CSV table of C-alpha atoms and ligand atoms in Angstrom, one decimal:
chain,number,residue,atom,x,y,z
E,14,UNK,CA,-18.1,24.8,10.7
E,15,UNK,CA,-17.1,25.5,7.1
E,16,UNK,CA,-17.0,28.7,7.6
E,17,UNK,CA,-15.4,28.6,11.1
E,18,UNK,CA,-12.6,26.4,9.3
E,19,UNK,CA,-12.5,28.7,6.3
E,20,UNK,CA,-11.9,31.4,8.6
E,21,UNK,CA,-8.5,29.2,10.1
E,22,UNK,CA,-10.7,28.7,13.7
E,23,UNK,CA,-10.7,25.4,15.5
E,24,UNK,CA,-13.4,22.9,15.9
E,25,UNK,CA,-14.7,21.4,18.8
E,26,UNK,CA,-15.3,17.6,19.4
E,27,UNK,CA,-18.8,17.4,19.0
E,28,UNK,CA,-18.2,19.5,15.6
E,29,UNK,CA,-16.3,17.1,14.3
E,30,UNK,CA,-18.3,14.2,15.4
E,31,UNK,CA,-21.2,16.0,13.9
E,32,UNK,CA,-19.7,16.1,10.7
E,33,UNK,CA,-18.4,12.6,10.6
E,34,UNK,CA,-22.3,11.6,11.1
E,35,UNK,CA,-23.0,13.6,8.4
E,36,UNK,CA,-20.9,11.5,6.4
E,37,UNK,CA,-21.9,8.5,7.4
E,38,UNK,CA,-25.9,8.9,7.6
E,39,UNK,CA,-26.5,11.9,5.1
E,40,UNK,CA,-28.2,13.9,7.8
E,41,UNK,CA,-27.0,16.9,9.1
E,42,UNK,CA,-25.0,18.1,6.2
E,43,UNK,CA,-25.1,17.4,1.8
E,44,UNK,CA,-22.4,16.2,0.0
E,45,UNK,CA,-21.6,19.7,-1.5
E,46,UNK,CA,-21.3,21.2,2.1
E,47,UNK,CA,-19.0,18.0,3.2
E,48,UNK,CA,-16.7,18.3,0.0
E,49,UNK,CA,-16.3,22.4,0.5
E,50,UNK,CA,-15.5,21.7,4.3
E,51,UNK,CA,-12.9,19.1,3.2
E,52,UNK,CA,-11.4,21.8,0.8
E,53,UNK,CA,-11.4,24.0,3.8
E,54,UNK,CA,-9.1,21.2,6.2
E,55,UNK,CA,-6.6,21.0,2.7
E,56,UNK,CA,-6.0,24.4,3.3
E,57,UNK,CA,-6.6,25.6,6.6
E,58,UNK,CA,-5.4,22.2,7.8
E,59,UNK,CA,-6.0,20.5,11.4
E,60,UNK,CA,-4.9,20.7,14.7
E,61,UNK,CA,-3.4,17.6,15.9
E,62,UNK,CA,-6.5,17.7,18.8
E,63,UNK,CA,-8.9,18.0,15.8
E,64,UNK,CA,-7.1,15.1,14.0
E,65,UNK,CA,-7.4,13.0,16.8
E,66,UNK,CA,-11.1,13.7,17.0
E,67,UNK,CA,-11.7,13.0,13.3
E,68,UNK,CA,-10.0,9.5,13.6
E,69,UNK,CA,-12.0,8.4,16.8
E,70,UNK,CA,-15.5,9.9,15.1
E,71,UNK,CA,-14.4,8.4,12.0
E,72,UNK,CA,-13.3,4.7,13.4
E,73,UNK,CA,-16.4,4.6,15.7
E,74,UNK,CA,-18.8,5.7,12.1
E,75,UNK,CA,-19.6,1.6,12.0
E,76,UNK,CA,-18.5,-1.5,13.2
E,77,UNK,CA,-15.1,-1.7,15.1
E,78,UNK,CA,-13.8,-5.4,15.1
E,79,UNK,CA,-13.0,-7.0,18.4
E,80,UNK,CA,-10.4,-9.9,17.5
E,81,UNK,CA,-11.0,-11.5,21.2
E,82,UNK,CA,-10.6,-15.5,20.3
E,83,UNK,CA,-7.0,-14.4,18.5
E,84,UNK,CA,-3.8,-14.9,20.0
E,85,UNK,CA,-2.3,-11.9,20.6
E,86,UNK,CA,-0.4,-9.8,19.5
E,87,UNK,CA,-2.8,-8.3,17.1
E,88,UNK,CA,-0.8,-6.9,13.5
E,89,UNK,CA,-1.6,-4.9,10.9
E,90,UNK,CA,0.9,-3.2,8.2
E,91,UNK,CA,-0.4,-0.4,6.1
E,92,UNK,CA,1.4,0.4,2.8
E,93,UNK,CA,0.4,4.5,1.8
E,94,UNK,CA,0.9,2.8,-2.1
E,95,UNK,CA,3.2,2.5,-4.5
E,96,UNK,CA,4.5,1.0,-7.7
E,97,UNK,CA,4.9,-2.5,-7.7
E,98,UNK,CA,4.6,-2.8,-3.9
E,99,UNK,CA,4.0,-6.3,-2.8
E,100,UNK,CA,4.8,-6.2,0.6
E,101,UNK,CA,1.9,-7.5,2.2
E,102,UNK,CA,2.2,-10.8,0.5
E,103,UNK,CA,5.5,-11.2,2.0
E,104,UNK,CA,5.5,-9.3,5.5
E,105,UNK,CA,2.3,-11.3,6.6
E,106,UNK,CA,3.6,-15.0,6.0
E,107,UNK,CA,6.8,-14.1,7.9
E,108,UNK,CA,4.8,-12.0,10.7
E,109,UNK,CA,2.3,-15.4,11.0
E,110,UNK,CA,5.7,-17.9,11.2
E,111,UNK,CA,7.2,-15.5,13.4
E,112,UNK,CA,3.7,-16.2,15.8
E,113,UNK,CA,1.8,-13.0,15.6
E,114,UNK,CA,-1.3,-12.9,14.5
E,115,UNK,CA,-2.4,-10.8,11.3
E,116,UNK,CA,-5.9,-10.2,10.3
E,117,UNK,CA,-6.2,-7.3,7.6
E,118,UNK,CA,-8.4,-5.6,5.5
E,119,UNK,CA,-7.0,-4.7,2.2
E,120,UNK,CA,-8.0,-2.6,-1.0
E,121,UNK,CA,-8.3,-2.3,-4.6
E,122,UNK,CA,-5.6,-0.4,-7.0
E,123,UNK,CA,-6.3,3.1,-8.6
E,124,UNK,CA,-4.3,4.9,-10.8
E,125,UNK,CA,-0.8,4.2,-10.8
E,126,UNK,CA,-0.5,2.4,-7.4
E,127,UNK,CA,-1.6,-1.3,-7.5
E,128,UNK,CA,-4.0,-3.1,-4.8
E,129,UNK,CA,-3.0,-6.2,-2.5
E,130,UNK,CA,-6.8,-7.6,-3.2
E,131,UNK,CA,-6.2,-6.8,-7.2
E,132,UNK,CA,-3.0,-8.8,-6.8
E,133,UNK,CA,-4.3,-12.1,-4.6
E,134,UNK,CA,-7.4,-12.6,-7.4
E,135,UNK,CA,-5.0,-13.3,-10.0
E,136,UNK,CA,-4.5,-16.2,-8.0
E,137,UNK,CA,-6.7,-19.1,-9.5
E,138,UNK,CA,-9.8,-20.0,-6.8
E,139,UNK,CA,-8.6,-17.4,-4.3
E,140,UNK,CA,-11.5,-16.0,-2.1
E,141,UNK,CA,-11.1,-12.3,-0.5
E,142,UNK,CA,-14.4,-12.0,0.5
E,143,UNK,CA,-14.2,-13.4,3.7
E,144,UNK,CA,-16.9,-13.0,6.5
E,145,UNK,CA,-15.6,-11.2,9.9
E,146,UNK,CA,-15.9,-14.8,11.8
E,147,UNK,CA,-14.5,-16.9,8.5
E,148,UNK,CA,-11.2,-13.9,9.4
E,149,UNK,CA,-11.2,-14.8,13.2
E,150,UNK,CA,-11.4,-18.4,12.6
E,151,UNK,CA,-8.7,-18.3,9.9
E,152,UNK,CA,-6.0,-16.3,11.9
E,153,UNK,CA,-6.9,-18.5,14.8
E,154,UNK,CA,-5.9,-21.4,12.8
E,155,UNK,CA,-3.5,-20.3,10.5
E,156,UNK,CA,-1.8,-16.8,12.0
E,157,UNK,CA,-3.4,-14.5,8.8
E,158,UNK,CA,-6.5,-13.8,7.4
E,159,UNK,CA,-6.8,-11.3,4.2
E,160,UNK,CA,-10.2,-10.3,2.9
E,161,UNK,CA,-11.5,-7.3,0.6
E,162,UNK,CA,-12.2,-3.7,3.1
E,163,UNK,CA,-15.5,-4.4,4.4
E,164,UNK,CA,-18.2,-1.4,3.7
E,165,UNK,CA,-19.6,-1.6,7.4
E,166,UNK,CA,-15.4,-0.6,8.7
E,167,UNK,CA,-15.3,3.0,9.0
E,168,UNK,CA,-17.7,4.0,6.4
E,169,UNK,CA,-17.7,7.7,6.7
E,170,UNK,CA,-14.7,7.3,5.8
E,171,UNK,CA,-15.5,5.8,2.1
E,172,UNK,CA,-17.8,8.5,1.8
E,173,UNK,CA,-15.3,11.4,2.6
E,174,UNK,CA,-12.8,9.3,0.4
E,175,UNK,CA,-14.8,9.1,-2.8
E,176,UNK,CA,-15.9,12.8,-2.4
E,177,UNK,CA,-11.7,13.7,-1.8
E,178,UNK,CA,-11.0,11.6,-4.8
E,179,UNK,CA,-13.5,13.6,-6.8
E,180,UNK,CA,-12.7,17.4,-5.4
E,181,UNK,CA,-9.1,17.6,-5.7
E,182,UNK,CA,-9.2,17.1,-1.6
E,183,UNK,CA,-7.2,13.8,-1.2
E,184,UNK,CA,-3.3,15.4,-0.8
E,185,UNK,CA,-3.8,16.7,3.2
E,186,UNK,CA,-1.8,15.3,5.8
E,187,UNK,CA,-4.3,15.2,8.7
E,188,UNK,CA,-7.3,14.1,5.9
E,189,UNK,CA,-4.7,10.9,4.7
E,190,UNK,CA,-3.9,10.5,8.3
E,191,UNK,CA,-6.9,10.1,9.9
E,192,UNK,CA,-8.2,8.3,6.8
E,193,UNK,CA,-5.5,5.2,7.5
E,194,UNK,CA,-5.8,5.2,11.1
E,195,UNK,CA,-9.5,5.3,11.1
E,196,UNK,CA,-9.7,1.8,8.9
E,197,UNK,CA,-6.7,0.5,10.9
E,198,UNK,CA,-8.8,1.3,14.4
E,199,UNK,CA,-11.8,0.1,12.9
E,200,UNK,CA,-9.9,-3.5,11.8
E,201,UNK,CA,-9.2,-4.2,15.7
E,202,UNK,CA,-5.3,-4.2,15.4
E,203,UNK,CA,-2.9,-2.8,18.5
E,204,UNK,CA,0.4,-3.2,16.6
E,205,UNK,CA,0.7,-1.7,13.2
E,206,UNK,CA,3.6,-1.3,10.5
E,207,UNK,CA,3.1,1.7,8.4
E,208,UNK,CA,5.3,1.7,5.6
E,209,UNK,CA,5.1,4.9,4.3
E,210,UNK,CA,6.5,5.9,0.5
E,211,UNK,CA,7.9,9.1,-0.7
E,212,UNK,CA,8.9,9.9,-4.4
E,213,UNK,CA,7.3,9.9,-7.7
E,214,UNK,CA,5.1,6.7,-7.5
E,215,UNK,CA,3.9,7.7,-4.0
E,216,UNK,CA,0.7,9.7,-2.6
E,217,UNK,CA,3.6,11.9,-1.0
E,218,UNK,CA,6.4,12.9,-3.0
E,219,UNK,CA,8.4,15.0,-1.1
E,220,UNK,CA,10.6,13.7,2.2
E,221,UNK,CA,9.5,16.7,3.8
E,222,UNK,CA,5.6,15.8,3.5
E,223,UNK,CA,6.1,12.4,3.9
E,224,UNK,CA,8.0,12.9,7.6
E,225,UNK,CA,5.1,15.6,8.1
E,226,UNK,CA,2.8,13.0,7.6
E,227,UNK,CA,4.7,10.4,9.8
E,228,UNK,CA,4.8,12.5,12.3
E,229,UNK,CA,1.3,13.1,12.9
E,230,UNK,CA,0.4,9.6,12.5
E,231,UNK,CA,2.3,8.9,15.1
E,232,UNK,CA,0.5,11.3,16.9
E,233,UNK,CA,-2.7,10.8,16.6
E,234,UNK,CA,-2.6,6.9,16.3
E,235,UNK,CA,-0.5,6.8,20.2
E,236,UNK,CA,-3.3,9.2,21.4
E,237,UNK,CA,-5.7,6.7,20.4
E,238,UNK,CA,-4.2,3.7,21.6
E,239,UNK,CA,-2.2,2.2,19.0
E,240,UNK,CA,1.1,0.9,18.9
E,241,UNK,CA,3.4,2.2,15.5
E,242,UNK,CA,6.3,1.8,14.0
E,243,UNK,CA,6.5,4.1,10.5
E,244,UNK,CA,9.2,3.5,8.0
E,245,UNK,CA,9.8,6.3,5.5
E,246,UNK,CA,11.1,4.4,2.2
E,247,UNK,CA,12.5,5.5,-1.1
E,248,UNK,CA,9.1,5.0,-4.0
E,249,UNK,CA,11.3,7.1,-6.3
E,250,UNK,CA,11.5,3.9,-8.5
E,251,UNK,CA,9.4,0.6,-8.4
E,252,UNK,CA,10.0,-1.5,-5.7
E,253,UNK,CA,11.4,-4.6,-7.1
E,254,UNK,CA,11.5,-6.0,-10.6
E,255,UNK,CA,7.6,-6.6,-11.6
E,256,UNK,CA,4.6,-4.0,-11.3
E,257,UNK,CA,1.3,-5.8,-12.5
E,258,UNK,CA,-0.7,-8.6,-11.0
E,259,UNK,CA,0.3,-12.0,-11.5
E,260,UNK,CA,4.1,-11.3,-12.2
E,261,UNK,CA,3.9,-9.5,-8.7
E,262,UNK,CA,2.8,-12.4,-7.1
E,263,UNK,CA,5.3,-14.5,-8.8
E,264,UNK,CA,8.2,-12.0,-7.7
E,265,UNK,CA,6.6,-12.8,-3.8
E,266,UNK,CA,7.1,-15.8,-4.3
E,267,UNK,CA,10.4,-15.9,-5.7
E,268,UNK,CA,11.0,-13.8,-2.4
E,269,UNK,CA,9.3,-16.2,0.1
E,270,UNK,CA,11.5,-19.0,-2.0
E,271,UNK,CA,14.8,-16.7,-1.3
E,272,UNK,CA,16.2,-16.6,-4.7
E,273,UNK,CA,15.6,-13.4,-4.9
E,274,UNK,CA,17.7,-10.5,-3.1
E,275,UNK,CA,17.4,-7.0,-4.0
E,276,UNK,CA,15.2,-3.9,-2.2
E,277,UNK,CA,12.4,-5.6,-1.9
E,278,UNK,CA,13.6,-8.4,0.4
E,279,UNK,CA,15.3,-5.8,2.5
E,280,UNK,CA,12.1,-4.1,2.9
E,281,UNK,CA,10.4,-7.1,3.4
E,282,UNK,CA,12.8,-7.7,6.1
E,283,UNK,CA,13.2,-4.5,7.7
E,284,UNK,CA,9.4,-3.7,8.2
E,285,UNK,CA,9.5,-7.3,9.7
E,286,UNK,CA,11.9,-6.6,11.9
E,287,UNK,CA,10.7,-3.7,13.1
E,288,UNK,CA,7.1,-4.9,13.6
E,289,UNK,CA,8.8,-7.9,15.4
E,290,UNK,CA,10.5,-5.6,18.0
E,291,UNK,CA,7.7,-3.7,18.9
E,292,UNK,CA,5.5,-6.5,18.8
E,293,UNK,CA,8.4,-8.0,21.9
E,294,UNK,CA,9.7,-10.3,19.9
E,295,UNK,CA,13.3,-11.1,18.5
E,296,UNK,CA,13.5,-8.8,15.2
E,297,UNK,CA,16.4,-11.5,14.0
E,298,UNK,CA,13.5,-14.2,13.6
E,299,UNK,CA,12.3,-12.1,9.9
E,300,UNK,CA,15.4,-13.0,8.4
E,301,UNK,CA,15.0,-16.8,9.9
E,302,UNK,CA,11.6,-17.8,8.8
E,303,UNK,CA,12.4,-16.4,5.7
E,304,UNK,CA,15.6,-18.3,4.9
E,305,UNK,CA,14.5,-21.5,6.4
E,306,UNK,CA,11.0,-21.7,4.7
E,307,UNK,CA,8.8,-21.6,7.3
E,308,UNK,CA,7.4,-18.0,5.6
E,309,UNK,CA,6.6,-19.9,2.2
E,310,UNK,CA,5.3,-22.4,3.5
E,311,UNK,CA,3.2,-20.0,5.7
E,312,UNK,CA,1.9,-18.4,2.1
E,313,UNK,CA,1.4,-22.2,0.8
E,314,UNK,CA,-1.2,-22.7,4.0
E,315,UNK,CA,-2.6,-19.6,3.4
E,316,UNK,CA,-3.3,-20.0,-0.6
E,317,UNK,CA,-5.1,-23.4,0.2
E,318,UNK,CA,-6.9,-21.8,3.1
E,319,UNK,CA,-8.1,-19.1,1.4
E,320,UNK,CA,-9.5,-21.5,-1.7
E,321,UNK,CA,-6.2,-21.0,-4.4
E,322,UNK,CA,-6.5,-23.9,-6.8
E,323,UNK,CA,-3.2,-23.2,-8.1
E,324,UNK,CA,0.0,-24.1,-5.4
E,325,UNK,CA,3.2,-21.9,-6.0
E,326,UNK,CA,4.9,-24.3,-8.4
E,327,UNK,CA,1.6,-24.0,-10.8
E,328,UNK,CA,1.9,-20.1,-10.0
E,329,UNK,CA,5.3,-18.9,-10.6
E,330,UNK,CA,4.8,-20.9,-13.9
E,331,UNK,CA,1.7,-19.0,-15.1
E,332,UNK,CA,2.3,-17.4,-18.5
E,333,UNK,CA,1.8,-13.7,-18.5
E,334,UNK,CA,0.2,-11.5,-21.6
E,335,UNK,CA,1.8,-12.5,-24.5
E,336,UNK,CA,2.6,-9.6,-26.5
E,337,UNK,CA,6.5,-8.8,-25.4
E,338,UNK,CA,8.6,-5.9,-26.4
E,339,UNK,CA,11.8,-4.8,-24.6
E,340,UNK,CA,12.9,-1.3,-24.1
E,341,UNK,CA,16.5,-0.8,-24.6
E,342,UNK,CA,18.9,2.2,-23.1
E,343,UNK,CA,19.2,4.9,-26.2
E,344,UNK,CA,23.2,5.6,-24.8
E,345,UNK,CA,25.5,4.3,-22.1
E,346,UNK,CA,26.0,5.8,-18.6
E,347,UNK,CA,24.5,5.3,-15.2
E,348,UNK,CA,20.3,5.1,-14.3
E,349,UNK,CA,20.2,8.1,-12.8
E,350,UNK,CA,15.9,8.1,-12.3
E,351,UNK,CA,13.7,5.5,-12.7
E,352,UNK,CA,10.5,7.6,-12.5
E,353,UNK,CA,7.7,4.8,-10.5
E,354,UNK,CA,5.0,7.1,-11.6
E,355,UNK,CA,5.7,6.4,-15.4
E,356,UNK,CA,5.9,3.0,-15.0
E,357,UNK,CA,2.5,2.3,-12.7
E,358,UNK,CA,0.9,4.5,-15.5
E,359,UNK,CA,2.3,2.0,-18.2
E,360,UNK,CA,0.6,-0.5,-16.3
E,361,UNK,CA,-2.9,1.3,-16.4
E,362,UNK,CA,-1.8,1.8,-20.0
E,363,UNK,CA,-1.5,-2.3,-20.4
E,364,UNK,CA,-4.8,-2.7,-18.1
E,365,UNK,CA,-3.5,-4.1,-15.3
E,366,UNK,CA,-4.4,-0.8,-13.5
E,367,UNK,CA,-7.9,1.2,-13.2
E,368,UNK,CA,-8.3,5.3,-13.8
E,369,UNK,CA,-12.1,4.8,-12.8
E,370,UNK,CA,-13.2,2.5,-9.9
E,371,UNK,CA,-15.6,0.2,-11.6
E,372,UNK,CA,-13.2,-0.8,-14.2
E,373,UNK,CA,-12.2,-4.6,-15.0
E,374,UNK,CA,-8.1,-5.0,-14.8
E,375,UNK,CA,-6.4,-7.5,-17.0
E,376,UNK,CA,-4.3,-9.8,-14.3
E,377,UNK,CA,-1.5,-11.2,-17.4
E,378,UNK,CA,0.2,-7.8,-18.3
E,379,UNK,CA,2.9,-6.3,-16.6
E,380,UNK,CA,6.0,-3.9,-17.0
E,381,UNK,CA,9.2,-5.9,-15.3
E,382,UNK,CA,11.8,-2.9,-14.7
E,383,UNK,CA,15.0,-4.2,-15.4
E,384,UNK,CA,17.5,-1.4,-13.9
E,385,UNK,CA,18.4,0.3,-10.8
E,386,UNK,CA,19.2,4.1,-9.9
E,387,UNK,CA,23.0,3.7,-9.7
E,388,UNK,CA,23.7,0.7,-12.0
E,389,UNK,CA,25.8,1.2,-14.9
E,390,UNK,CA,24.3,0.1,-18.3
E,391,UNK,CA,25.8,-0.4,-22.2
E,392,UNK,CA,23.8,1.5,-25.2
E,393,UNK,CA,21.3,-1.2,-26.4
E,394,UNK,CA,20.7,-2.6,-22.7
E,395,UNK,CA,17.3,-3.6,-22.2
E,396,UNK,CA,15.5,-1.8,-19.4
E,397,UNK,CA,11.9,-2.9,-19.2
E,398,UNK,CA,10.4,-5.8,-20.7
E,399,UNK,CA,6.6,-5.5,-21.4
E,400,UNK,CA,3.7,-7.4,-20.9
E,401,UNK,CA,0.8,-6.9,-23.1
E,402,UNK,CA,-2.2,-8.2,-24.4
E,403,UNK,CA,-2.4,-6.6,-27.7
E,404,UNK,CA,-0.4,-4.5,-29.9
E,405,UNK,CA,-2.4,-0.9,-29.1
E,406,UNK,CA,-1.7,-1.1,-25.4
E,407,UNK,CA,1.8,-1.8,-25.8
E,408,UNK,CA,2.4,1.0,-28.4
E,409,UNK,CA,0.6,3.2,-25.0
E,410,UNK,CA,2.6,1.8,-22.6
E,411,UNK,CA,5.7,2.2,-24.6
E,412,UNK,CA,5.1,5.7,-24.7
E,413,UNK,CA,4.8,6.1,-21.0
E,414,UNK,CA,8.1,4.3,-20.3
E,415,UNK,CA,9.8,6.4,-23.3
E,416,UNK,CA,10.4,9.0,-20.3
E,417,UNK,CA,10.8,7.0,-17.0
E,418,UNK,CA,14.3,6.5,-16.9
E,419,UNK,CA,17.3,9.2,-16.9
E,420,UNK,CA,20.5,8.0,-17.8
E,421,UNK,CA,23.7,10.2,-16.7
E,422,UNK,CA,27.1,10.1,-17.6
E,423,UNK,CA,28.9,10.3,-14.6
E,424,UNK,CA,28.5,7.5,-11.9
E,425,UNK,CA,25.2,8.2,-9.9
E,426,UNK,CA,25.0,7.3,-5.9
E,427,UNK,CA,21.8,4.6,-5.8
E,428,UNK,CA,19.0,6.1,-3.4
E,429,UNK,CA,19.0,4.5,0.4
E,430,UNK,CA,15.5,2.5,0.4
E,431,UNK,CA,14.9,3.5,4.3
E,432,UNK,CA,15.2,7.0,4.7
E,433,UNK,CA,13.9,7.1,8.2
E,434,UNK,CA,12.7,5.4,11.2
E,435,UNK,CA,9.8,7.0,13.3
E,436,UNK,CA,7.8,5.9,16.4
E,437,UNK,CA,8.6,2.6,19.0
R,26,URA,N1,-5.1,5.9,1.9
R,26,URA,C1,-6.0,6.0,2.5
R,26,URA,O1,-6.6,5.0,3.1
R,26,URA,N2,-7.0,7.1,2.6
R,26,URA,C2,-5.7,8.4,2.2
R,26,URA,O2,-6.3,9.4,2.6
R,26,URA,C3,-5.0,8.1,1.2
R,26,URA,C4,-4.6,6.6,1.1
């Protein structure tokens, strides 16, 4: 099978099931062979049929959740990951306040992109280890349950993803599509909103690749009975002001309080209304529940139900790390780019993200981005505010941020946030 794929041949459903079984059980192929096969896929690709077979086999390599008993429609969202991406914290309360049931498994951050579980763990008392039964019970009670990725769900993906992470085989469209969709199928949802990030702070840096991934997900997801809405969105600059775990929770609360009105709010409303429409509801409900306070109320109930010991007023006042410094614009002009990847790297430098899977993180460090693309700035105007726990990491983060912004002497048009909507 390694040789067949190396030579550009297609594999049968049985062959792909054999490979997935080997990943899940350790029998039939060893790790070296699995890694070699992954590299042949990076080079040769998979047909849509092979990708469907791979996704189905990975989804069924462990437990497939049944959400029977939870009111329909069952909804889930996925972001391909980005810097400052706290949309889940805002989107789930909006969707639940609009009457949908969201049962979601989220991951931790790795590298420059953050993870929802790390963000939620910056809330004192918040429990992210819920059993499946607890998640279902909570979804019935309040419409939202969010826990860490269970090892029983799509275990073959867990093994293959870990191998990909260390063998340079992450960037493959069929491998990413099958990895994401298999976990969604195993999680039991029927309607999935996908926020497909594109730009320097994302897996897919080019628009062309993002479109190809979107098209593959759509074809594979539809073949396997999912209903998908996919938005390709800009990740060339950080999403919202804050990157850092506690700071992002605080910013999410401000959006839910209706006091933020930038690109983050726009993105959450766009994603929410697409998902509501896909579920047969009025897309305008998203704006309604955000601005009449019901989404904030849902968020408050959600925190309490999952064990938070601080309420939202206490959370927004919790101090960030106390070595604070601003980085100033060296010259006047228009902001041409803010490299999201470099902002993400700076957060990792500060200890707010991981370079290795088992690394602890510091929830109170953050980078606040004070400028957006297209904005006019004066020389000496603050562009970033850094919140560090010590001087050494502050110096390191400053070095990462130093080259993150380019300033033009001519007017720059802001980049659109939503580049394309795909799907139903
Ligand atoms: N996220 C996933 O879950 N899998 C991938 O392959 C890439 C991003």
